[in-house]
PDB file of C-alpha atoms and ligand atoms in Angstrom:
ATOM      1  CA  MET Q   1     139.547-200.288  37.355  1.00  0.00           C
ATOM      2  CA  THR Q   2     142.706-201.372  35.454  1.00  0.00           C
ATOM      3  CA  ALA Q   3     145.335-198.409  35.782  1.00  0.00           C
ATOM      4  CA  ALA Q   4     145.365-197.121  32.225  1.00  0.00           C
ATOM      5  CA  ALA Q   5     141.399-196.355  32.890  1.00  0.00           C
ATOM      6  CA  ARG Q   6     142.034-194.922  35.837  1.00  0.00           C
ATOM      7  CA  ASN Q   7     144.684-192.539  34.749  1.00  0.00           C
ATOM      8  CA  SER Q   8     142.444-191.673  31.268  1.00  0.00           C
ATOM      9  CA  TRP Q   9     139.634-191.104  33.534  1.00  0.00           C
ATOM     10  CA  ILE Q  10     142.013-187.986  35.622  1.00  0.00           C
ATOM     11  CA  VAL Q  11     142.957-186.973  32.114  1.00  0.00           C
ATOM     12  CA  ARG Q  12     139.696-186.386  30.813  1.00  0.00           C
ATOM     13  CA  THR Q  13     138.162-184.444  34.483  1.00  0.00           C
ATOM     14  CA  GLY Q  14     141.588-182.884  34.926  1.00  0.00           C
ATOM     15  CA  MET Q  15     141.199-181.407  31.398  1.00  0.00           C
ATOM     16  CA  LEU Q  16     138.314-179.776  31.435  1.00  0.00           C
ATOM     17  CA  GLY Q  17     138.373-178.957  34.805  1.00  0.00           C
ATOM     18  CA  PHE Q  18     141.302-176.717  33.690  1.00  0.00           C
ATOM     19  CA  HIS Q  19     139.457-175.708  29.877  1.00  0.00           C
ATOM     20  CA  LEU Q  20     135.984-174.390  32.809  1.00  0.00           C
ATOM     21  CA  ALA Q  21     138.439-172.946  35.532  1.00  0.00           C
ATOM     22  CA  ILE Q  22     139.714-170.364  32.626  1.00  0.00           C
ATOM     23  CA  LEU Q  23     136.053-169.301  33.754  1.00  0.00           C
ATOM     24  CA  GLY Q  24     137.233-168.377  36.954  1.00  0.00           C
ATOM     25  CA  ALA Q  25     138.082-165.206  34.776  1.00  0.00           C
ATOM     26  CA  ILE Q  26     134.867-163.755  35.028  1.00  0.00           C
ATOM     27  CA  TRP Q  27     134.999-163.579  38.772  1.00  0.00           C
ATOM     28  CA  THR Q  28     138.383-163.060  39.932  1.00  0.00           C
ATOM     29  CA  GLY Q  29     139.652-160.691  37.292  1.00  0.00           C
ATOM     30  CA  VAL Q  30     142.953-159.608  35.866  1.00  0.00           C
ATOM     31  CA  SER Q  31     145.777-157.534  37.126  1.00  0.00           C
ATOM     32  CA  ARG Q  32     149.139-156.328  35.395  1.00  0.00           C
ATOM     33  CA  VAL Q  33     150.957-158.754  37.641  1.00  0.00           C
ATOM     34  CA  ALA Q  34     148.944-161.937  36.988  1.00  0.00           C
ATOM     35  CA  LEU Q  35     149.480-161.205  32.986  1.00  0.00           C
ATOM     36  CA  ILE Q  36     153.323-161.034  34.165  1.00  0.00           C
ATOM     37  CA  VAL Q  37     153.494-164.504  35.677  1.00  0.00           C
ATOM     38  CA  GLY Q  38     151.181-165.987  33.381  1.00  0.00           C
ATOM     39  CA  GLY Q  39     152.933-165.045  30.141  1.00  0.00           C
ATOM     40  CA  MET Q  40     156.577-165.959  32.589  1.00  0.00           C
ATOM     41  CA  LEU Q  41     155.188-169.494  33.397  1.00  0.00           C
ATOM     42  CA  TYR Q  42     154.029-169.996  29.182  1.00  0.00           C
ATOM     43  CA  VAL Q  43     157.797-169.771  28.048  1.00  0.00           C
ATOM     44  CA  ILE Q  44     159.604-170.717  31.233  1.00  0.00           C
ATOM     45  CA  ARG Q  45     157.455-174.358  30.962  1.00  0.00           C
ATOM     46  CA  ALA Q  46     157.589-173.804  27.232  1.00  0.00           C
ATOM     47  CA  PHE Q  47     161.162-174.366  27.430  1.00  0.00           C
ATOM     48  CA  GLY Q  48     161.307-176.851  29.597  1.00  0.00           C
ATOM     49  CA  VAL Q  49     158.872-179.216  27.110  1.00  0.00           C
ATOM     50  CA  THR Q  50     160.947-178.017  24.491  1.00  0.00           C
ATOM     51  CA  ALA Q  51     164.589-178.089  25.337  1.00  0.00           C
ATOM     52  CA  GLY Q  52     164.092-180.487  28.442  1.00  0.00           C
ATOM     53  CA  TYR Q  53     161.301-183.343  27.395  1.00  0.00           C
ATOM     54  CA  HIS Q  54     161.817-183.187  24.154  1.00  0.00           C
ATOM     55  CA  ARG Q  55     165.531-182.073  22.579  1.00  0.00           C
ATOM     56  CA  LEU Q  56     167.590-183.335  25.457  1.00  0.00           C
ATOM     57  CA  LEU Q  57     165.627-186.205  26.621  1.00  0.00           C
ATOM     58  CA  ALA Q  58     163.890-187.539  24.002  1.00  0.00           C
ATOM     59  CA  HIS Q  59     166.434-187.245  21.165  1.00  0.00           C
ATOM     60  CA  GLY Q  60     170.155-186.232  23.383  1.00  0.00           C
ATOM     61  CA  ALA Q  61     170.288-183.633  21.001  1.00  0.00           C
ATOM     62  CA  TYR Q  62     172.640-181.965  23.497  1.00  0.00           C
ATOM     63  CA  LYS Q  63     174.828-183.178  26.439  1.00  0.00           C
ATOM     64  CA  THR Q  64     174.678-180.923  30.017  1.00  0.00           C
ATOM     65  CA  HIS Q  65     174.691-181.864  33.737  1.00  0.00           C
ATOM     66  CA  ARG Q  66     173.024-183.933  35.858  1.00  0.00           C
ATOM     67  CA  ALA Q  67     171.500-181.373  37.782  1.00  0.00           C
ATOM     68  CA  VAL Q  68     170.613-178.601  34.833  1.00  0.00           C
ATOM     69  CA  GLN Q  69     169.142-181.731  33.254  1.00  0.00           C
ATOM     70  CA  PHE Q  70     166.896-182.293  36.206  1.00  0.00           C
ATOM     71  CA  GLY Q  71     165.927-178.882  36.554  1.00  0.00           C
ATOM     72  CA  LEU Q  72     164.664-178.832  32.931  1.00  0.00           C
ATOM     73  CA  THR Q  73     162.372-182.217  33.181  1.00  0.00           C
ATOM     74  CA  LEU Q  74     161.172-180.338  36.223  1.00  0.00           C
ATOM     75  CA  LEU Q  75     160.261-177.438  34.470  1.00  0.00           C
ATOM     76  CA  GLY Q  76     159.297-180.429  31.552  1.00  0.00           C
ATOM     77  CA  SER Q  77     156.778-181.713  34.104  1.00  0.00           C
ATOM     78  CA  LEU Q  78     155.683-178.349  35.385  1.00  0.00           C
ATOM     79  CA  SER Q  79     153.666-177.668  31.734  1.00  0.00           C
ATOM     80  CA  THR Q  80     151.159-180.605  32.783  1.00  0.00           C
ATOM     81  CA  GLN Q  81     151.969-182.283  29.789  1.00  0.00           C
ATOM     82  CA  GLY Q  82     152.567-185.572  31.037  1.00  0.00           C
ATOM     83  CA  ALA Q  83     155.225-187.284  33.749  1.00  0.00           C
ATOM     84  CA  PRO Q  84     158.610-187.222  31.644  1.00  0.00           C
ATOM     85  CA  LEU Q  85     158.977-191.283  30.071  1.00  0.00           C
ATOM     86  CA  TRP Q  86     155.364-191.569  29.563  1.00  0.00           C
ATOM     87  CA  TRP Q  87     156.114-188.153  27.440  1.00  0.00           C
ATOM     88  CA  VAL Q  88     159.360-189.210  26.338  1.00  0.00           C
ATOM     89  CA  SER Q  89     158.181-192.570  25.165  1.00  0.00           C
ATOM     90  CA  HIS Q  90     155.518-191.593  22.752  1.00  0.00           C
ATOM     91  CA  HIS Q  91     157.015-189.447  21.409  1.00  0.00           C
ATOM     92  CA  ARG Q  92     160.251-191.609  20.275  1.00  0.00           C
ATOM     93  CA  ASN Q  93     157.510-194.305  19.124  1.00  0.00           C
ATOM     94  CA  HIS Q  94     155.575-191.215  17.401  1.00  0.00           C
ATOM     95  CA  HIS Q  95     158.826-190.881  14.885  1.00  0.00           C
ATOM     96  CA  ARG Q  96     159.967-194.406  14.994  1.00  0.00           C
ATOM     97  CA  TYR Q  97     156.201-195.723  13.803  1.00  0.00           C
ATOM     98  CA  THR Q  98     155.412-192.176  11.873  1.00  0.00           C
ATOM     99  CA  GLU Q  99     152.394-192.562  10.590  1.00  0.00           C
ATOM    100  CA  THR Q 100     151.258-195.877  10.693  1.00  0.00           C
ATOM    101  CA  PRO Q 101     149.033-197.878  12.927  1.00  0.00           C
ATOM    102  CA  ARG Q 102     151.200-197.002  15.895  1.00  0.00           C
ATOM    103  CA  ASP Q 103     151.814-193.880  15.810  1.00  0.00           C
ATOM    104  CA  ILE Q 104     149.253-193.011  17.909  1.00  0.00           C
ATOM    105  CA  HIS Q 105     149.090-189.315  17.450  1.00  0.00           C
ATOM    106  CA  SER Q 106     148.696-189.364  13.162  1.00  0.00           C
ATOM    107  CA  PRO Q 107     145.861-186.770  11.782  1.00  0.00           C
ATOM    108  CA  THR Q 108     146.166-188.621   8.761  1.00  0.00           C
ATOM    109  CA  ARG Q 109     145.237-191.897  10.755  1.00  0.00           C
ATOM    110  CA  ASN Q 110     142.702-190.656  12.921  1.00  0.00           C
ATOM    111  CA  GLY Q 111     141.948-186.975  12.033  1.00  0.00           C
ATOM    112  CA  PHE Q 112     142.708-183.346  13.678  1.00  0.00           C
ATOM    113  CA  TRP Q 113     140.804-183.978  17.324  1.00  0.00           C
ATOM    114  CA  TYR Q 114     142.179-187.221  18.463  1.00  0.00           C
ATOM    115  CA  SER Q 115     145.740-186.007  17.304  1.00  0.00           C
ATOM    116  CA  HIS Q 116     145.289-182.843  19.255  1.00  0.00           C
ATOM    117  CA  ILE Q 117     144.190-184.150  22.055  1.00  0.00           C
ATOM    118  CA  GLY Q 118     141.766-187.106  21.835  1.00  0.00           C
ATOM    119  CA  TRP Q 119     144.883-189.429  21.752  1.00  0.00           C
ATOM    120  CA  MET Q 120     145.604-188.624  25.516  1.00  0.00           C
ATOM    121  CA  MET Q 121     141.946-189.358  26.415  1.00  0.00           C
ATOM    122  CA  ASP Q 122     142.153-192.668  25.486  1.00  0.00           C
ATOM    123  CA  LYS Q 123     143.215-195.323  27.740  1.00  0.00           C
ATOM    124  CA  ALA Q 124     145.191-196.587  25.439  1.00  0.00           C
ATOM    125  CA  CYS Q 125     148.509-193.879  25.535  1.00  0.00           C
ATOM    126  CA  PHE Q 126     148.484-195.429  29.477  1.00  0.00           C
ATOM    127  CA  GLU Q 127     148.482-199.293  28.363  1.00  0.00           C
ATOM    128  CA  GLY Q 128     151.671-201.443  27.232  1.00  0.00           C
ATOM    129  CA  THR Q 129     155.264-200.563  28.914  1.00  0.00           C
ATOM    130  CA  ALA Q 130     157.734-197.846  28.340  1.00  0.00           C
ATOM    131  CA  SER Q 131     160.608-200.635  26.981  1.00  0.00           C
ATOM    132  CA  ASN Q 132     162.366-197.508  24.772  1.00  0.00           C
ATOM    133  CA  VAL Q 133     163.281-195.445  27.546  1.00  0.00           C
ATOM    134  CA  LYS Q 134     165.647-198.057  29.952  1.00  0.00           C
ATOM    135  CA  ASP Q 135     168.145-195.438  28.849  1.00  0.00           C
ATOM    136  CA  LEU Q 136     166.949-192.825  31.115  1.00  0.00           C
ATOM    137  CA  LEU Q 137     166.256-195.089  33.944  1.00  0.00           C
ATOM    138  CA  ARG Q 138     169.286-194.932  35.112  1.00  0.00           C
ATOM    139  CA  TYR Q 139     168.799-191.632  36.653  1.00  0.00           C
ATOM    140  CA  PRO Q 140     166.750-191.334  40.022  1.00  0.00           C
ATOM    141  CA  GLU Q 141     166.183-188.185  39.869  1.00  0.00           C
ATOM    142  CA  ILE Q 142     163.945-188.412  36.965  1.00  0.00           C
ATOM    143  CA  LYS Q 143     162.449-191.795  37.892  1.00  0.00           C
ATOM    144  CA  ALA Q 144     161.492-189.677  40.961  1.00  0.00           C
ATOM    145  CA  LEU Q 145     160.216-186.833  39.251  1.00  0.00           C
ATOM    146  CA  GLN Q 146     158.082-189.699  37.304  1.00  0.00           C
ATOM    147  CA  ARG Q 147     156.707-191.041  40.238  1.00  0.00           C
ATOM    148  CA  TYR Q 148     156.144-188.273  42.150  1.00  0.00           C
ATOM    149  CA  TYR Q 149     154.637-185.677  38.972  1.00  0.00           C
ATOM    150  CA  PRO Q 150     151.031-185.571  40.987  1.00  0.00           C
ATOM    151  CA  VAL Q 151     152.946-184.085  44.140  1.00  0.00           C
ATOM    152  CA  VAL Q 152     154.831-181.838  41.649  1.00  0.00           C
ATOM    153  CA  LEU Q 153     151.415-180.531  40.330  1.00  0.00           C
ATOM    154  CA  LEU Q 154     150.056-180.362  43.648  1.00  0.00           C
ATOM    155  CA  LEU Q 155     152.990-178.204  44.542  1.00  0.00           C
ATOM    156  CA  GLN Q 156     153.351-175.552  41.826  1.00  0.00           C
ATOM    157  CA  ALA Q 157     149.294-175.393  42.492  1.00  0.00           C
ATOM    158  CA  ILE Q 158     149.886-174.498  45.798  1.00  0.00           C
ATOM    159  CA  ALA Q 159     152.903-171.997  45.273  1.00  0.00           C
ATOM    160  CA  ILE Q 160     151.131-170.179  42.264  1.00  0.00           C
ATOM    161  CA  TYR Q 161     148.281-169.655  44.917  1.00  0.00           C
ATOM    162  CA  ALA Q 162     150.339-168.439  47.576  1.00  0.00           C
ATOM    163  CA  LEU Q 163     152.686-166.085  45.224  1.00  0.00           C
ATOM    164  CA  GLY Q 164     149.103-164.012  44.556  1.00  0.00           C
ATOM    165  CA  ALA Q 165     148.083-163.779  48.095  1.00  0.00           C
ATOM    166  CA  TRP Q 166     150.951-162.828  49.108  1.00  0.00           C
ATOM    167  CA  LEU Q 167     151.070-160.011  46.619  1.00  0.00           C
ATOM    168  CA  GLY Q 168     147.594-159.329  47.378  1.00  0.00           C
ATOM    169  CA  SER Q 169     147.998-158.844  50.628  1.00  0.00           C
ATOM    170  CA  ALA Q 170     151.536-157.358  50.696  1.00  0.00           C
ATOM    171  CA  TYR Q 171     150.856-154.925  47.471  1.00  0.00           C
ATOM    172  CA  PRO Q 172     147.398-154.230  47.287  1.00  0.00           C
ATOM    173  CA  GLU Q 173     147.793-152.056  44.818  1.00  0.00           C
ATOM    174  CA  LEU Q 174     148.912-154.995  42.576  1.00  0.00           C
ATOM    175  CA  GLY Q 175     145.253-156.301  42.397  1.00  0.00           C
ATOM    176  CA  THR Q 176     145.633-159.467  42.140  1.00  0.00           C
ATOM    177  CA  SER Q 177     144.623-162.420  44.851  1.00  0.00           C
ATOM    178  CA  GLY Q 178     145.111-165.918  45.507  1.00  0.00           C
ATOM    179  CA  PRO Q 179     142.154-167.607  43.033  1.00  0.00           C
ATOM    180  CA  GLN Q 180     143.449-164.786  40.955  1.00  0.00           C
ATOM    181  CA  MET Q 181     146.920-165.488  40.393  1.00  0.00           C
ATOM    182  CA  LEU Q 182     145.951-169.594  39.977  1.00  0.00           C
ATOM    183  CA  VAL Q 183     143.023-168.650  37.113  1.00  0.00           C
ATOM    184  CA  TRP Q 184     145.790-166.618  35.121  1.00  0.00           C
ATOM    185  CA  GLY Q 185     149.472-168.611  35.908  1.00  0.00           C
ATOM    186  CA  LEU Q 186     147.567-172.086  36.056  1.00  0.00           C
ATOM    187  CA  PHE Q 187     145.196-172.698  34.013  1.00  0.00           C
ATOM    188  CA  ILE Q 188     144.846-170.281  31.265  1.00  0.00           C
ATOM    189  CA  SER Q 189     149.368-170.260  31.123  1.00  0.00           C
ATOM    190  CA  THR Q 190     148.333-173.772  31.026  1.00  0.00           C
ATOM    191  CA  VAL Q 191     146.299-174.651  28.808  1.00  0.00           C
ATOM    192  CA  ALA Q 192     147.312-171.807  26.298  1.00  0.00           C
ATOM    193  CA  LEU Q 193     150.968-173.801  26.319  1.00  0.00           C
ATOM    194  CA  TRP Q 194     149.135-177.508  25.364  1.00  0.00           C
ATOM    195  CA  HIS Q 195     147.380-176.063  23.085  1.00  0.00           C
ATOM    196  CA  ALA Q 196     150.567-174.480  21.560  1.00  0.00           C
ATOM    197  CA  THR Q 197     152.404-178.328  21.955  1.00  0.00           C
ATOM    198  CA  PHE Q 198     149.493-180.094  20.737  1.00  0.00           C
ATOM    199  CA  MET Q 199     149.526-178.246  17.498  1.00  0.00           C
ATOM    200  CA  VAL Q 200     152.325-179.347  16.550  1.00  0.00           C
ATOM    201  CA  ASN Q 201     151.065-183.287  16.834  1.00  0.00           C
ATOM    202  CA  SER Q 202     148.257-181.884  14.737  1.00  0.00           C
ATOM    203  CA  VAL Q 203     148.421-178.422  12.460  1.00  0.00           C
ATOM    204  CA  CYS Q 204     152.657-180.096  11.911  1.00  0.00           C
ATOM    205  CA  HIS Q 205     151.307-182.997  10.527  1.00  0.00           C
ATOM    206  CA  LEU Q 206     148.583-181.115   8.257  1.00  0.00           C
ATOM    207  CA  TRP Q 207     149.675-177.493   7.413  1.00  0.00           C
ATOM    208  CA  GLY Q 208     152.508-176.137   6.568  1.00  0.00           C
ATOM    209  CA  ASN Q 209     155.297-176.633   3.846  1.00  0.00           C
ATOM    210  CA  GLN Q 210     157.672-179.566   3.239  1.00  0.00           C
ATOM    211  CA  GLN Q 211     161.028-178.416   2.639  1.00  0.00           C
ATOM    212  CA  TYR Q 212     162.430-181.910   3.035  1.00  0.00           C
ATOM    213  CA  ASN Q 213     161.408-185.496   1.701  1.00  0.00           C
ATOM    214  CA  THR Q 214     160.574-187.304   5.009  1.00  0.00           C
ATOM    215  CA  GLY Q 215     158.288-189.733   3.144  1.00  0.00           C
ATOM    216  CA  ASP Q 216     155.402-188.289   5.662  1.00  0.00           C
ATOM    217  CA  HIS Q 217     153.616-185.424   6.236  1.00  0.00           C
ATOM    218  CA  SER Q 218     155.024-183.534   8.982  1.00  0.00           C
ATOM    219  CA  THR Q 219     155.285-179.750   8.005  1.00  0.00           C
ATOM    220  CA  ASN Q 220     157.389-176.399   8.927  1.00  0.00           C
ATOM    221  CA  ASN Q 221     154.279-173.973  10.319  1.00  0.00           C
ATOM    222  CA  TRP Q 222     155.595-170.777  11.248  1.00  0.00           C
ATOM    223  CA  ILE Q 223     152.731-169.902  13.534  1.00  0.00           C
ATOM    224  CA  VAL Q 224     153.798-173.437  15.635  1.00  0.00           C
ATOM    225  CA  ALA Q 225     156.862-172.132  15.455  1.00  0.00           C
ATOM    226  CA  THR Q 226     156.698-169.002  16.993  1.00  0.00           C
ATOM    227  CA  LEU Q 227     154.182-170.026  19.854  1.00  0.00           C
ATOM    228  CA  THR Q 228     156.170-173.336  20.557  1.00  0.00           C
ATOM    229  CA  LEU Q 229     159.920-171.588  20.890  1.00  0.00           C
ATOM    230  CA  GLY Q 230     160.995-173.170  17.703  1.00  0.00           C
ATOM    231  CA  GLU Q 231     158.986-176.823  17.820  1.00  0.00           C
ATOM    232  CA  GLY Q 232     156.483-176.185  14.491  1.00  0.00           C
ATOM    233  CA  TRP Q 233     159.604-176.390  12.303  1.00  0.00           C
ATOM    234  CA  HIS Q 234     158.678-179.856  13.182  1.00  0.00           C
ATOM    235  CA  ASN Q 235     159.415-181.205   8.937  1.00  0.00           C
ATOM    236  CA  ASN Q 236     163.129-180.088   9.498  1.00  0.00           C
ATOM    237  CA  HIS Q 237     163.350-181.918  12.857  1.00  0.00           C
ATOM    238  CA  HIS Q 238     161.658-185.168  10.895  1.00  0.00           C
ATOM    239  CA  ARG Q 239     164.316-184.916   8.912  1.00  0.00           C
ATOM    240  CA  PHE Q 240     167.460-184.491  11.683  1.00  0.00           C
ATOM    241  CA  SER Q 241     165.545-185.927  14.997  1.00  0.00           C
ATOM    242  CA  ALA Q 242     168.806-185.442  16.475  1.00  0.00           C
ATOM    243  CA  SER Q 243     169.297-182.067  15.641  1.00  0.00           C
ATOM    244  CA  ALA Q 244     169.658-179.540  18.582  1.00  0.00           C
ATOM    245  CA  ARG Q 245     168.162-176.772  16.640  1.00  0.00           C
ATOM    246  CA  HIS Q 246     165.490-176.754  14.001  1.00  0.00           C
ATOM    247  CA  GLY Q 247     164.932-173.899  12.214  1.00  0.00           C
ATOM    248  CA  LEU Q 248     167.325-174.483   9.783  1.00  0.00           C
ATOM    249  CA  ARG Q 249     167.288-171.518   7.961  1.00  0.00           C
ATOM    250  CA  TRP Q 250     168.378-167.420   9.285  1.00  0.00           C
ATOM    251  CA  TRP Q 251     165.217-166.942   9.384  1.00  0.00           C
ATOM    252  CA  GLN Q 252     163.038-170.005  10.840  1.00  0.00           C
ATOM    253  CA  LEU Q 253     163.216-168.276  14.456  1.00  0.00           C
ATOM    254  CA  ASP Q 254     163.854-171.346  16.840  1.00  0.00           C
ATOM    255  CA  CYS Q 255     164.630-169.772  20.178  1.00  0.00           C
ATOM    256  CA  THR Q 256     164.928-172.565  21.884  1.00  0.00           C
ATOM    257  CA  TYR Q 257     168.216-172.884  20.080  1.00  0.00           C
ATOM    258  CA  LEU Q 258     169.299-169.482  21.064  1.00  0.00           C
ATOM    259  CA  THR Q 259     168.798-169.914  24.348  1.00  0.00           C
ATOM    260  CA  LEU Q 260     170.964-173.167  23.976  1.00  0.00           C
ATOM    261  CA  ARG Q 261     173.428-171.262  22.254  1.00  0.00           C
ATOM    262  CA  LEU Q 262     173.487-168.918  24.895  1.00  0.00           C
ATOM    263  CA  MET Q 263     173.750-171.844  27.535  1.00  0.00           C
ATOM    264  CA  GLN Q 264     176.536-173.425  26.068  1.00  0.00           C
ATOM    265  CA  LYS Q 265     177.823-169.953  25.779  1.00  0.00           C
ATOM    266  CA  LEU Q 266     177.804-170.388  30.318  1.00  0.00           C
ATOM    267  CA  ARG Q 267     178.916-173.390  29.799  1.00  0.00           C
ATOM    268  CA  LEU Q 268     175.647-174.925  31.295  1.00  0.00           C
ATOM    269  CA  VAL Q 269     174.982-177.158  28.100  1.00  0.00           C
ATOM    270  CA  ARG Q 270     177.575-178.932  25.422  1.00  0.00           C
ATOM    271  CA  ALA Q 271     178.496-181.264  22.154  1.00  0.00           C
ATOM    272  CA  LEU Q 272     175.026-179.351  20.336  1.00  0.00           C
ATOM    273  CA  LYS Q 273     174.153-181.332  17.704  1.00  0.00           C
ATOM    274  CA  LEU Q 274     173.495-179.836  14.627  1.00  0.00           C
ATOM    275  CA  PRO Q 275     173.256-181.281  10.788  1.00  0.00           C
ATOM    276  CA  SER Q 276     176.636-180.280   8.693  1.00  0.00           C
ATOM    277  CA  ASP Q 277     175.961-178.212   5.283  1.00  0.00           C
ATOM    278  CA  THR Q 278     175.923-181.190   3.055  1.00  0.00           C
ATOM    279  CA  GLN Q 279     173.196-183.273   5.173  1.00  0.00           C
ATOM    280  CA  MET Q 280     171.061-180.192   5.138  1.00  0.00           C
ATOM    281  CA  ALA Q 281     171.653-179.888   1.487  1.00  0.00           C
ATOM    282  CA  THR Q 282     170.322-183.728   0.907  1.00  0.00           C
ATOM    283  CA  GLY Q 283     166.681-184.737   0.967  1.00  0.00           C
ATOM    284  CA  LEU Q 284     165.022-181.425  -0.238  1.00  0.00           C
ATOM    285  CA  VAL Q 285     162.139-180.991  -1.614  1.00  0.00           C
ATOM    286  CA  ASN Q 286     163.024-178.785  -4.882  1.00  0.00           C
ATOM    287  CA  ASN Q 287     166.376-181.339  -4.936  1.00  0.00           C
ATOM    288  CA  PRO Q 288     166.216-184.530  -3.386  1.00  0.00           C
ATOM    289  CA  ALA Q 289     169.547-185.590  -4.256  1.00  0.00           C
TER     290      ALA Q 289
HETATM  291 ZN1   ZN M 301     156.135-185.349  14.131  1.00  0.00          ZN
HETATM  292 ZN1   ZN M 302     160.791-184.819  17.986  1.00  0.00          ZN
END
């Protein structure tokens, strides 16, 4: 079995397993604390994907310290959406080859389900070398996250289970347990975040509206933007891929950008890239000047 075939088998089994494990809630039940932990892990890891994997590593939309970069990349890794260099490489290719045969997750070419989830189960996405992420290879800590990605995921599962087991024995009135915390904190939280993120690839190239003429089918979709902390302003993003802000209008809620602004005030990040007013007024669908 080739490495690509083995990886695709692992992803198929893992994704099916995570979806089936949701049914474990029938036996474990639910508690307020398990819901809170699951919700927090959804939001924190979503931020890791959008601020870390996407806006920082893939697009260099702002600058930060190595430690913050590592922390955000670690959070992105914990989202279980692939190791960082694999994720960034495919995403950069998506921008470079949008909706051409080399775009590996185009719903207009391959259909909704393939662009949503099928492409990750195809061994094609593990073939070839990631030659477009050489700029990130100078960070040994990111290479380590790439290499030890399965270990990171295993440690996350153990930590979530241990948290539930400890809370269950130390504070029995909370009504939680190791298995219950694993179901809500890991399986349900991760699967929910998967589908929210995957909708950027599927829904945001099919349904929504176009603010800018980008020459592709990318759309702005407020539902996806809400679920993904701002990533659903995907047409804006295809127009200004290096921008740290995706929700460019005051009414386009972009929680990632708002958090980055807060982090800028705390001097954790700097040099947020933004399009100028002139750039934002150019290429509009209603005013294609
Ligand atoms: Zn896109
Ligand atoms: Zn992007």
